[in-house]
Structures are given as C-alpha cells and as structure tokens.
C-alpha cells in the first residue's frame, strides 16, 4: 500500500476496479482546508483518461508492472499480432489498446506491459521515437521559408505527419511517438 505522497508520473495503480497510469499530478496545499493531490489518470485497459482528486495521505494500491519485449509481426482482422522474442509466444492486441497504431511498422520492437500480480496484459508502449520514410508529400515552394511553415506528408505506414517544406519524398524522418510530431530529418 502506498500513499498519495508516492504519486509520480508513470506510477500504475489499482483504482475503481481498473488499472490506471498517472499521466500528470499536482500536490495542492490551499491556504484553508486540507491538502490534496490532483491527478490525470489513464486506463491501462481501454485508454480512457479521467481527472481525479485524492485526499492527502489517502492509501492507494500500487501495481507492479512488468515490461516484456515483443516484435510487431502483422495486422489482420483480429488485431495487431506481436511475438515474444524469448519464447516465441504470439499475442494479438486490439488497436484501441494502442496510442498510435499508425506509427508501428513490421519488425519493430515494442514493450508490452503486464500486471505483475495477475500476469494479465495491460497495454503496449512504442519507443520514444521512430524513423519512417516519406512516401508522399507535395513539393515545397522555393522562397516559402520566411515563416516556420509545415506541409502534410504520408509515411510508409500510412500515418500523416506535418513536416517542414524542405522535406521531400524518400527522405527519412524521426517522429515523436507521444505526439506524432516531426522531430528531425535523418541523413542516409
């Protein structure tokens, strides 16, 4: 059992008959009244995000989460198929359990999170960034660089990303998987 003083970003806890991850939190000590912790929690099973306030000193059930490396294989009508690289076990995940399924490409290694005590599947986490090849984008017009202008581009997985005007088809770019935003161009 933990208390609200142990709350931090990324902490997993059992609350309201579900497993939640702390997205952000804030300890508040008003001038009058008792202190409390304002949190934003994300469900590990369905991705729902809720705001909740815990009283200071309240007990919370902390969850031990295990990370296992899996490799993405393919997508079919049942969902996204992954394989454990150690014992070759295969699992299928629903697209709804994944934040950015459009940024996953075949052969990519990802972390699958399991509930430590129950050994049940919680969710999947992408790496911090991925490198993708631009398959389609409009050519940038010469002289349009006075402002920080962006144009739409499609990457090899079909995801659409806003990129600077100097990016062309065939370029490799790094994409932030949390926001889906362009980070930098990769030299080949």
mmCIF file of C-alpha atoms in Angstrom, residues 5-164:
data_model
loop_
_atom_site.group_PDB
_atom_site.id
_atom_site.type_symbol
_atom_site.label_atom_id
_atom_site.label_comp_id
_atom_site.label_asym_id
_atom_site.label_seq_id
_atom_site.Cartn_x
_atom_site.Cartn_y
_atom_site.Cartn_z
ATOM 1 C CA UNK A 5 2.903 11.231 -1.363
ATOM 2 C CA UNK A 6 4.239 8.377 -3.557
ATOM 3 C CA UNK A 7 2.315 9.525 -6.650
ATOM 4 C CA UNK A 8 4.558 10.317 -9.621
ATOM 5 C CA UNK A 9 4.236 10.311 -13.416
ATOM 6 C CA UNK A 10 4.111 6.774 -14.794
ATOM 7 C CA UNK A 11 3.006 5.188 -11.492
ATOM 8 C CA UNK A 12 0.485 2.382 -12.031
ATOM 9 C CA UNK A 13 -2.283 1.846 -9.502
ATOM 10 C CA UNK A 14 -5.467 -0.165 -8.970
ATOM 11 C CA UNK A 15 -8.448 2.156 -8.544
ATOM 12 C CA UNK A 16 -12.155 1.797 -9.328
ATOM 13 C CA UNK A 17 -11.772 -1.865 -10.432
ATOM 14 C CA UNK A 18 -9.251 -0.994 -13.180
ATOM 15 C CA UNK A 19 -5.512 -0.451 -13.589
ATOM 16 C CA UNK A 20 -4.518 3.183 -14.161
ATOM 17 C CA UNK A 21 -1.308 5.028 -15.030
ATOM 18 C CA UNK A 22 -0.617 8.533 -13.695
ATOM 19 C CA UNK A 23 -0.231 10.893 -16.664
ATOM 20 C CA UNK A 24 0.242 14.043 -14.589
ATOM 21 C CA UNK A 25 -0.238 15.115 -10.990
ATOM 22 C CA UNK A 26 -0.126 18.178 -8.779
ATOM 23 C CA UNK A 27 0.143 18.393 -4.982
ATOM 24 C CA UNK A 28 -2.102 21.247 -3.786
ATOM 25 C CA UNK A 29 -1.966 22.822 -0.338
ATOM 26 C CA UNK A 30 -4.640 25.529 -0.153
ATOM 27 C CA UNK A 31 -4.477 28.290 2.447
ATOM 28 C CA UNK A 32 -7.605 26.934 4.103
ATOM 29 C CA UNK A 33 -8.609 23.309 4.123
ATOM 30 C CA UNK A 34 -6.820 20.032 3.730
ATOM 31 C CA UNK A 35 -4.157 19.301 1.135
ATOM 32 C CA UNK A 36 -4.980 17.102 -1.849
ATOM 33 C CA UNK A 37 -3.424 15.619 -4.980
ATOM 34 C CA UNK A 38 -4.995 16.442 -8.337
ATOM 35 C CA UNK A 39 -4.253 13.721 -10.929
ATOM 36 C CA UNK A 40 -4.918 12.832 -14.527
ATOM 37 C CA UNK A 41 -5.168 9.044 -14.862
ATOM 38 C CA UNK A 42 -5.144 6.889 -17.987
ATOM 39 C CA UNK A 43 -6.774 3.454 -18.008
ATOM 40 C CA UNK A 44 -4.272 0.751 -18.980
ATOM 41 C CA UNK A 45 -7.046 -1.476 -20.355
ATOM 42 C CA UNK A 46 -9.133 0.856 -22.526
ATOM 43 C CA UNK A 47 -7.117 4.098 -22.827
ATOM 44 C CA UNK A 48 -9.748 6.306 -21.167
ATOM 45 C CA UNK A 49 -8.352 9.420 -19.420
ATOM 46 C CA UNK A 50 -10.023 10.803 -16.290
ATOM 47 C CA UNK A 51 -9.302 13.541 -13.763
ATOM 48 C CA UNK A 52 -9.370 12.548 -10.094
ATOM 49 C CA UNK A 53 -8.557 14.195 -6.791
ATOM 50 C CA UNK A 54 -7.111 12.191 -3.887
ATOM 51 C CA UNK A 55 -7.084 13.496 -0.308
ATOM 52 C CA UNK A 56 -3.586 13.988 1.115
ATOM 53 C CA UNK A 57 -2.415 10.835 2.861
ATOM 54 C CA UNK A 58 -5.028 8.577 1.227
ATOM 55 C CA UNK A 59 -3.934 4.996 0.604
ATOM 56 C CA UNK A 60 -3.570 3.773 -2.972
ATOM 57 C CA UNK A 61 -2.872 0.301 -4.352
ATOM 58 C CA UNK A 62 0.368 0.481 -6.327
ATOM 59 C CA UNK A 63 0.704 -2.073 -9.155
ATOM 60 C CA UNK A 64 3.954 -3.748 -10.178
ATOM 61 C CA UNK A 65 4.163 -3.650 -13.969
ATOM 62 C CA UNK A 66 6.377 -5.994 -15.988
ATOM 63 C CA UNK A 67 7.764 -4.933 -19.367
ATOM 64 C CA UNK A 68 8.376 -7.619 -21.968
ATOM 65 C CA UNK A 69 9.970 -7.071 -25.377
ATOM 66 C CA UNK A 70 7.798 -8.111 -28.312
ATOM 67 C CA UNK A 71 8.231 -7.735 -32.075
ATOM 68 C CA UNK A 72 5.379 -6.499 -34.270
ATOM 69 C CA UNK A 73 4.572 -9.035 -36.985
ATOM 70 C CA UNK A 74 1.447 -8.026 -38.942
ATOM 71 C CA UNK A 75 -2.145 -6.805 -38.762
ATOM 72 C CA UNK A 76 -5.195 -8.916 -39.597
ATOM 73 C CA UNK A 77 -8.956 -8.775 -38.879
ATOM 74 C CA UNK A 78 -8.439 -9.873 -35.257
ATOM 75 C CA UNK A 79 -5.959 -7.065 -34.475
ATOM 76 C CA UNK A 80 -2.211 -6.433 -34.303
ATOM 77 C CA UNK A 81 -0.025 -9.545 -33.905
ATOM 78 C CA UNK A 82 3.132 -9.498 -31.753
ATOM 79 C CA UNK A 83 5.734 -12.163 -30.941
ATOM 80 C CA UNK A 84 7.817 -12.520 -27.794
ATOM 81 C CA UNK A 85 11.474 -12.735 -28.859
ATOM 82 C CA UNK A 86 12.437 -15.069 -25.982
ATOM 83 C CA UNK A 87 9.834 -17.859 -26.104
ATOM 84 C CA UNK A 88 8.172 -17.051 -29.482
ATOM 85 C CA UNK A 89 4.743 -16.716 -27.850
ATOM 86 C CA UNK A 90 2.346 -14.733 -30.046
ATOM 87 C CA UNK A 91 -0.359 -12.371 -28.836
ATOM 88 C CA UNK A 92 -2.999 -10.247 -30.559
ATOM 89 C CA UNK A 93 -3.806 -6.709 -29.391
ATOM 90 C CA UNK A 94 -6.816 -4.618 -30.294
ATOM 91 C CA UNK A 95 -5.960 -1.288 -31.986
ATOM 92 C CA UNK A 96 -7.896 0.558 -29.248
ATOM 93 C CA UNK A 97 -5.283 -0.519 -26.657
ATOM 94 C CA UNK A 98 -2.502 1.299 -28.527
ATOM 95 C CA UNK A 99 -1.967 5.072 -28.558
ATOM 96 C CA UNK A 100 -0.530 5.465 -32.076
ATOM 97 C CA UNK A 101 -1.115 2.253 -34.089
ATOM 98 C CA UNK A 102 -0.375 4.157 -37.311
ATOM 99 C CA UNK A 103 3.297 4.534 -36.257
ATOM 100 C CA UNK A 104 4.011 0.800 -35.935
ATOM 101 C CA UNK A 105 5.886 -0.914 -38.762
ATOM 102 C CA UNK A 106 6.680 -4.588 -39.277
ATOM 103 C CA UNK A 107 9.684 -5.860 -37.344
ATOM 104 C CA UNK A 108 9.577 -3.009 -34.778
ATOM 105 C CA UNK A 109 10.354 -3.912 -31.163
ATOM 106 C CA UNK A 110 7.862 -2.649 -28.578
ATOM 107 C CA UNK A 111 7.238 -3.059 -24.838
ATOM 108 C CA UNK A 112 4.132 -4.981 -23.790
ATOM 109 C CA UNK A 113 3.114 -4.183 -20.207
ATOM 110 C CA UNK A 114 1.743 -6.909 -17.918
ATOM 111 C CA UNK A 115 0.112 -6.623 -14.485
ATOM 112 C CA UNK A 116 2.763 -8.109 -12.179
ATOM 113 C CA UNK A 117 0.467 -9.926 -9.732
ATOM 114 C CA UNK A 118 -2.269 -11.082 -12.135
ATOM 115 C CA UNK A 119 0.019 -11.642 -15.172
ATOM 116 C CA UNK A 120 -2.640 -10.060 -17.368
ATOM 117 C CA UNK A 121 -1.952 -7.943 -20.448
ATOM 118 C CA UNK A 122 -2.350 -4.197 -19.871
ATOM 119 C CA UNK A 123 -1.115 -2.221 -22.871
ATOM 120 C CA UNK A 124 1.677 -1.669 -25.384
ATOM 121 C CA UNK A 125 4.251 1.131 -25.440
ATOM 122 C CA UNK A 126 6.071 2.357 -28.523
ATOM 123 C CA UNK A 127 9.688 3.563 -28.348
ATOM 124 C CA UNK A 128 10.141 7.327 -27.740
ATOM 125 C CA UNK A 129 10.693 7.932 -31.460
ATOM 126 C CA UNK A 130 10.536 6.030 -34.738
ATOM 127 C CA UNK A 131 12.272 6.538 -38.068
ATOM 128 C CA UNK A 132 9.969 6.474 -41.098
ATOM 129 C CA UNK A 133 10.358 7.027 -44.830
ATOM 130 C CA UNK A 134 8.248 9.678 -46.569
ATOM 131 C CA UNK A 135 6.139 8.016 -49.286
ATOM 132 C CA UNK A 136 4.184 11.082 -50.421
ATOM 133 C CA UNK A 137 4.374 14.828 -49.954
ATOM 134 C CA UNK A 138 3.807 17.890 -52.105
ATOM 135 C CA UNK A 139 6.988 19.661 -53.202
ATOM 136 C CA UNK A 140 7.864 22.737 -51.144
ATOM 137 C CA UNK A 141 7.805 26.041 -52.997
ATOM 138 C CA UNK A 142 11.085 27.923 -53.210
ATOM 139 C CA UNK A 143 11.025 31.077 -51.098
ATOM 140 C CA UNK A 144 8.304 29.880 -48.706
ATOM 141 C CA UNK A 145 10.710 29.796 -45.771
ATOM 142 C CA UNK A 146 10.033 33.202 -44.217
ATOM 143 C CA UNK A 147 7.939 31.545 -41.524
ATOM 144 C CA UNK A 148 8.091 28.195 -39.808
ATOM 145 C CA UNK A 149 5.772 26.602 -42.409
ATOM 146 C CA UNK A 150 4.775 22.946 -42.476
ATOM 147 C CA UNK A 151 3.105 20.703 -45.060
ATOM 148 C CA UNK A 152 1.361 17.327 -44.767
ATOM 149 C CA UNK A 153 3.349 14.187 -45.586
ATOM 150 C CA UNK A 154 2.450 10.493 -45.624
ATOM 151 C CA UNK A 155 4.930 7.977 -44.192
ATOM 152 C CA UNK A 156 5.391 4.289 -45.057
ATOM 153 C CA UNK A 157 2.790 3.088 -42.526
ATOM 154 C CA UNK A 158 0.117 5.451 -43.868
ATOM 155 C CA UNK A 159 0.304 7.921 -40.988
ATOM 156 C CA UNK A 160 0.118 11.618 -41.858
ATOM 157 C CA UNK A 161 2.707 13.942 -40.303
ATOM 158 C CA UNK A 162 3.265 17.693 -40.642
ATOM 159 C CA UNK A 163 6.831 18.294 -41.893
ATOM 160 C CA UNK A 164 8.902 21.359 -42.874
#
